mmCIF file of C-alpha atoms in Angstrom:
data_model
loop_
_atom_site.group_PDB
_atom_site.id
_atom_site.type_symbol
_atom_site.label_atom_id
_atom_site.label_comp_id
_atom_site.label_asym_id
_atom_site.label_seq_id
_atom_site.Cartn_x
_atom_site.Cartn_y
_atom_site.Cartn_z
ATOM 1 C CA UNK Y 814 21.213 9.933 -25.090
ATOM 2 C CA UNK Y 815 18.495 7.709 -26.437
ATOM 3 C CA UNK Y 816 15.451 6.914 -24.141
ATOM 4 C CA UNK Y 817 14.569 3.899 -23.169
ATOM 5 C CA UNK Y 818 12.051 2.413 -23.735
ATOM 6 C CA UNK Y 819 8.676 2.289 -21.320
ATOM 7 C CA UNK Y 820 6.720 -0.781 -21.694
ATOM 8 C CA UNK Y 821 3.136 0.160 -20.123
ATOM 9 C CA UNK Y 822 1.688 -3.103 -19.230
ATOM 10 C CA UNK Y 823 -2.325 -2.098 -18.892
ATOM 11 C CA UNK Y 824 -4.319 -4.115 -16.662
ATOM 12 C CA UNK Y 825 -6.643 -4.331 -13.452
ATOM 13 C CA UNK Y 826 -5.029 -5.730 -10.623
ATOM 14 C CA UNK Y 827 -4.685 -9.588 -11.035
ATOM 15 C CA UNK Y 828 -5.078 -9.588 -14.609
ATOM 16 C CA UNK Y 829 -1.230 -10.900 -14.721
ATOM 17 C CA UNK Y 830 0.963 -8.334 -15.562
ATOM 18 C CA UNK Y 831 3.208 -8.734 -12.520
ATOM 19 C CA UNK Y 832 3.310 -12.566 -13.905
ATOM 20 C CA UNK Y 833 4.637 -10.677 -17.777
ATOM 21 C CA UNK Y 834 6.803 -8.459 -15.914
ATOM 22 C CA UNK Y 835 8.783 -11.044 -14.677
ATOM 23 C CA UNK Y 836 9.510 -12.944 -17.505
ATOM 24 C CA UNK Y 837 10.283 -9.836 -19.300
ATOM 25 C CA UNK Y 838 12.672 -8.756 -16.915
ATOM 26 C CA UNK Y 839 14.459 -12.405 -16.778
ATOM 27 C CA UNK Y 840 14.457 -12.781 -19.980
ATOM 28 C CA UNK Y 841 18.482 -12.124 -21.556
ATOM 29 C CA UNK Y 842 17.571 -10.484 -25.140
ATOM 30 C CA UNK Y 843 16.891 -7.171 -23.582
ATOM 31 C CA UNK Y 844 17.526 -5.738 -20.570
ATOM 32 C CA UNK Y 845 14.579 -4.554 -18.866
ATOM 33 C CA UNK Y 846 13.787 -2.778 -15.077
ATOM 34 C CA UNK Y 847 10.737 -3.626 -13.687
ATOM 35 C CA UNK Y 848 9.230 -1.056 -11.834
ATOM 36 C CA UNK Y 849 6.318 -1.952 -9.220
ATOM 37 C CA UNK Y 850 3.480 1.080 -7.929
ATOM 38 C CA UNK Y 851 3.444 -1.910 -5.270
ATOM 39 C CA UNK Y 852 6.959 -2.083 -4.572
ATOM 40 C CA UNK Y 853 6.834 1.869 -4.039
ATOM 41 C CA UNK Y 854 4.187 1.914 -1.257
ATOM 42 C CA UNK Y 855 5.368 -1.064 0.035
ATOM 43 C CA UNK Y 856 9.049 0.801 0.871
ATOM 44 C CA UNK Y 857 7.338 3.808 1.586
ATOM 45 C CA UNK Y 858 5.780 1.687 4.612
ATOM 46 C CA UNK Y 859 8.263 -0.475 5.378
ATOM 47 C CA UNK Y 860 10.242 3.074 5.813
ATOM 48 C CA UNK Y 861 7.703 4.645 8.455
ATOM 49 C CA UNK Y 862 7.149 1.129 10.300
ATOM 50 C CA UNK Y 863 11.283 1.173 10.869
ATOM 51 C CA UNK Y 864 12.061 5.046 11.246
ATOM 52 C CA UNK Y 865 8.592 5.750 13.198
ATOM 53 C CA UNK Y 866 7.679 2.466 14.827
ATOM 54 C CA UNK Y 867 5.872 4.175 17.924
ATOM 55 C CA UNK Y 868 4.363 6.733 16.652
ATOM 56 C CA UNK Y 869 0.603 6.863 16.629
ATOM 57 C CA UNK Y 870 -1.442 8.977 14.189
ATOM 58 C CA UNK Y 871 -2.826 11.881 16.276
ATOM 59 C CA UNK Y 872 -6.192 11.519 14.813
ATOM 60 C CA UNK Y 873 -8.705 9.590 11.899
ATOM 61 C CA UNK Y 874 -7.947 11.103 8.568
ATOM 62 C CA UNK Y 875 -10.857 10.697 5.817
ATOM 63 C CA UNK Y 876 -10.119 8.494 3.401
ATOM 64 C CA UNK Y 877 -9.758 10.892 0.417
ATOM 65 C CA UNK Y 878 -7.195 13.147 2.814
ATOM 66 C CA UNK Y 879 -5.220 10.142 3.492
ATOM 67 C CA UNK Y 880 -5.160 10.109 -0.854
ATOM 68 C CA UNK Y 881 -4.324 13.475 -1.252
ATOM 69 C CA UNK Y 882 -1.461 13.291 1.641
ATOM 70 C CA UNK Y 883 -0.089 9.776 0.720
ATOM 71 C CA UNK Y 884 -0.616 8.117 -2.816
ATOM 72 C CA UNK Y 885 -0.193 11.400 -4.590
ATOM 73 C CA UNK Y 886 3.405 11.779 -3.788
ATOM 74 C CA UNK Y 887 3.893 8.166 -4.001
ATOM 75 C CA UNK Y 888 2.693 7.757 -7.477
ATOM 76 C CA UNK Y 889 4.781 11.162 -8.286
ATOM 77 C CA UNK Y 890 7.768 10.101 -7.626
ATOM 78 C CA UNK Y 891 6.818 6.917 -9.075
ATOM 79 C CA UNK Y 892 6.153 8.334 -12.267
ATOM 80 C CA UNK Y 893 9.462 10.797 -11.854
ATOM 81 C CA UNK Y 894 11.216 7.839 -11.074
ATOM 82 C CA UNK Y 895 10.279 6.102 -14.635
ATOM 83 C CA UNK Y 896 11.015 9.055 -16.660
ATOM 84 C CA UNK Y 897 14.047 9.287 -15.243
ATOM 85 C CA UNK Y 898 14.881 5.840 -16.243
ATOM 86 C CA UNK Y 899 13.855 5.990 -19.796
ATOM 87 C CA UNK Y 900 16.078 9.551 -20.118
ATOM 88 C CA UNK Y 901 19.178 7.361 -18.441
ATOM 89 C CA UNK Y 902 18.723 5.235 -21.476
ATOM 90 C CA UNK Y 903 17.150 2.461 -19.361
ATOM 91 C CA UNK Y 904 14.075 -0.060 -20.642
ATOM 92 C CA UNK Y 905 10.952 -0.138 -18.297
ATOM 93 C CA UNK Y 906 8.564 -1.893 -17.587
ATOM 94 C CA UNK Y 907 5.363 -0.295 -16.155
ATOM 95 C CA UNK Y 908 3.447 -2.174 -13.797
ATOM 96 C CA UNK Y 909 0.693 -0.516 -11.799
ATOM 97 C CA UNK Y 910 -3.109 0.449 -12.376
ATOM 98 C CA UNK Y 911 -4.093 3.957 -13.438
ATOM 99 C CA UNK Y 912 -7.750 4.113 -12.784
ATOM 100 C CA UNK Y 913 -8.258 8.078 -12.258
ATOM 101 C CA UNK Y 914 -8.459 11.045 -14.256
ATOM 102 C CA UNK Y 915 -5.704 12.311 -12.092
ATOM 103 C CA UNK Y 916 -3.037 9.478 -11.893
ATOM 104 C CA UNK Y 917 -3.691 9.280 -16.011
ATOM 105 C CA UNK Y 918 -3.101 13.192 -16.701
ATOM 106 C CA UNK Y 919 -0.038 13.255 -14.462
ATOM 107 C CA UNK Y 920 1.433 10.163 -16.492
ATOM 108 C CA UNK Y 921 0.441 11.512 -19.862
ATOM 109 C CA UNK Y 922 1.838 14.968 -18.787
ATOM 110 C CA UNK Y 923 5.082 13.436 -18.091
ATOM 111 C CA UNK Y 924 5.422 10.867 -20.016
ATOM 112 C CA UNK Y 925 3.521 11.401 -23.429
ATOM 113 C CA UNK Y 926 6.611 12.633 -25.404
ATOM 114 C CA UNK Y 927 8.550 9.335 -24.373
ATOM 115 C CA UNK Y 928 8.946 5.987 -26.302
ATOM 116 C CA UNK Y 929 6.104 4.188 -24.976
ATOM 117 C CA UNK Y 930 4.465 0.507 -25.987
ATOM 118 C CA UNK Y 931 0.922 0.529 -24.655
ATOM 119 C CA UNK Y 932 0.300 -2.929 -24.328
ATOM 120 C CA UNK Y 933 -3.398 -4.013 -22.944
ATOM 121 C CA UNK Y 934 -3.492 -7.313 -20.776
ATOM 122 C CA UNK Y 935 -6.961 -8.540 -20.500
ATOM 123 C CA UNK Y 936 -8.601 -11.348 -18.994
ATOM 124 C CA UNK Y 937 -12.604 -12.024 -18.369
ATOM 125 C CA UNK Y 938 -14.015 -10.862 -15.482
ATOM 126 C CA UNK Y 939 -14.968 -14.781 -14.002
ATOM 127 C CA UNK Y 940 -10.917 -15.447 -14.480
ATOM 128 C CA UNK Y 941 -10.045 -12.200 -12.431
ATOM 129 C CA UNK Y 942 -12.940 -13.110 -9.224
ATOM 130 C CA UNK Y 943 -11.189 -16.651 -9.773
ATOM 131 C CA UNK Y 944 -7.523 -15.411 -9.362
ATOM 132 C CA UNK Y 945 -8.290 -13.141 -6.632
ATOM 133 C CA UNK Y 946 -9.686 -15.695 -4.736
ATOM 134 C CA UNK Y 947 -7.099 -18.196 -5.343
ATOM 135 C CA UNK Y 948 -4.367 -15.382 -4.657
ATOM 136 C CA UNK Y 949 -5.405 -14.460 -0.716
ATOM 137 C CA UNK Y 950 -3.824 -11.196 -0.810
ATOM 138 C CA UNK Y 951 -6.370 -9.208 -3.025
ATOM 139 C CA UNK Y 952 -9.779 -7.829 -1.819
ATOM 140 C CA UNK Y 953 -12.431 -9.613 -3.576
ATOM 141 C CA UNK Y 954 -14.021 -7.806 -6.350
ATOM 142 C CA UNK Y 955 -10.925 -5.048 -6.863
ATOM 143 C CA UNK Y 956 -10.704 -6.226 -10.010
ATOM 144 C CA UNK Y 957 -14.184 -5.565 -10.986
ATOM 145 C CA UNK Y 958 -14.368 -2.230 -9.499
ATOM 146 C CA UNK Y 959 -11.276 -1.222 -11.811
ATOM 147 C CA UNK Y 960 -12.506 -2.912 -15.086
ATOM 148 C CA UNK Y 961 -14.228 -0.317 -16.519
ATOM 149 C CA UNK Y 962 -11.858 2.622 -15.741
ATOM 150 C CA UNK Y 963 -8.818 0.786 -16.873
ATOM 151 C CA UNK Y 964 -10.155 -0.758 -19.896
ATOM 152 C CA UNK Y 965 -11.811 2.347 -20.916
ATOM 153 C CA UNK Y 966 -8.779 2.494 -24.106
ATOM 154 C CA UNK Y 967 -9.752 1.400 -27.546
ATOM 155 C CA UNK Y 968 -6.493 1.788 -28.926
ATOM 156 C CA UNK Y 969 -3.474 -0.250 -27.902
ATOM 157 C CA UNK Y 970 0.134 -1.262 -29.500
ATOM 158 C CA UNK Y 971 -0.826 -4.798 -28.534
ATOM 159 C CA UNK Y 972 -2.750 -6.601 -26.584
ATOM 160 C CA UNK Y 973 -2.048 -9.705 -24.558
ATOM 161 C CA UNK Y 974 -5.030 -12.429 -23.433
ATOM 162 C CA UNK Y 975 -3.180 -14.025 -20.263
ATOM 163 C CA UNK Y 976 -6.366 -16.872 -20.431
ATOM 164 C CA UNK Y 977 -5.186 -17.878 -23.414
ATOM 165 C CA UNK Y 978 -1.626 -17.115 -22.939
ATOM 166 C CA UNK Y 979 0.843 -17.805 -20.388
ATOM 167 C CA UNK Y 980 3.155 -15.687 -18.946
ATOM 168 C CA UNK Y 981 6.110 -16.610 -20.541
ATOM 169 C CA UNK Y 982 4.148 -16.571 -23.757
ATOM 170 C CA UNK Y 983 2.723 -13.323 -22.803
ATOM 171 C CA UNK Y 984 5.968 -11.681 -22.764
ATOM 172 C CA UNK Y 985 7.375 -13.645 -25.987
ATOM 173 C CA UNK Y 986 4.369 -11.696 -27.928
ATOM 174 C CA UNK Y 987 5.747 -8.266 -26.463
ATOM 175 C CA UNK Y 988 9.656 -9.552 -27.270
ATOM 176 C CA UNK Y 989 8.090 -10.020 -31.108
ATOM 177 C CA UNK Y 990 6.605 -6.586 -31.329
ATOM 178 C CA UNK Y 991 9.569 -4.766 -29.866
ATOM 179 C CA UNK Y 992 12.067 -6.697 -32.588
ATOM 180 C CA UNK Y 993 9.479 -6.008 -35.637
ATOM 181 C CA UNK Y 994 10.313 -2.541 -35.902
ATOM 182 C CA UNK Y 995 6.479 -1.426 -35.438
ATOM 183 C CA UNK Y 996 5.707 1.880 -34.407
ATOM 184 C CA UNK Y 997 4.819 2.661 -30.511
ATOM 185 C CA UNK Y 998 2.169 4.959 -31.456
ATOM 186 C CA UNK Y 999 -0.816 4.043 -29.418
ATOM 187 C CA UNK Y 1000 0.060 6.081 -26.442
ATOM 188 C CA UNK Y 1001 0.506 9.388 -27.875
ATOM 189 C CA UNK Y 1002 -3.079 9.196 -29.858
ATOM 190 C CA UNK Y 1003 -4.495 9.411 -26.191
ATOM 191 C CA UNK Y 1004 -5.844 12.574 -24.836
ATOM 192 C CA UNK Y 1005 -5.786 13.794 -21.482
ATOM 193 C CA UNK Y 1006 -9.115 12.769 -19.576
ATOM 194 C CA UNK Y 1007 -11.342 15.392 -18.341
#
């Protein structure tokens, strides 16, 4: 069977590729799945709140335990979940933030060998503060703190400016690409980061 194909939308958190996603995904050309790192933990919790509503943890974990113990599984089967849906056949759209060595190798490891169209969506850094503040549900300066990490690529399929484009526009440039035949090389000329 043919894999489907996984459309890596790259992007700090409000830089709009949840807003891309969308469109993509309602859009009727091309049948799409969008698949949310946020809709993950967010099950994930809503899961312990209803199956273990009374428990209390037993004692303060460190931050980087509660990392190890949580999100690492999360964003495994996350990842698992995504290959699995490109080897069904199935077109995906990628929508979370990889900003560690670790989350990166673990995609590449998995993932590298599958069709993938490594599409940057950028926006200044005044636009993201601005977003996050009109959005109420982000911490103020997340963005920032990921810009470096996640825009640390010089190479991508294509790149989308959501200041200068909107979201339905956004995903009209990606629609273009996918129906021109180019080549989704971009991904697979990345290394593994050390």
């Amino acid at each position: 069977m043919e894999q489907g194909l996984i459309v890596f939308l790259n992007g700090t958190s409000s830089s709009g590729k949840t807003s891309i996603s969308m469109e993509l995904k309602n859009q009727k050309e091309i049948p799409f799945h969008h698949l949310s790192v946020d809709e993950f933990f967010h099950n994930y919790n809503q899961f312990m709140d209803n199956t273990y509503p009374d428990v209390e943890p037993t004692r303060e974990l460190e931050d980087h335990v509660v990392s190890d113990i949580l999100f690492d599984p999360i964003v495994s089967l996350y990842y698992a979940t995504i290959k699995l849906f490109s080897e069904m056949g199935l077109n995906v759209i990628v929508d979370t933030v990889i900003n560690n060595d670790k989350w990166f190798n673990d995609f590449y490891d998995l993932l590298s060998d599958h069709p993938i169209l490594f599409v940057g969506v950028h926006c200044s850094k005044e636009e993201l503060t601005r977003r996050e503040q009109s959005r109420g549900d982000r911490a103020i300066g997340l963005a920032h703190s990921q810009f470096d990490s996640i825009y640390a690529y010089d190479e991508y399929d294509l790149e989308v400016n959501t200041e200068e484009l909107s979201s339905a526009e956004g995903a009209d440039k990606i629609l273009s690409y996918m129906k021109s035949d180019q080549e989704y090389s971009a991904f697979k000329k990345l290394n593994r980061r050390d």
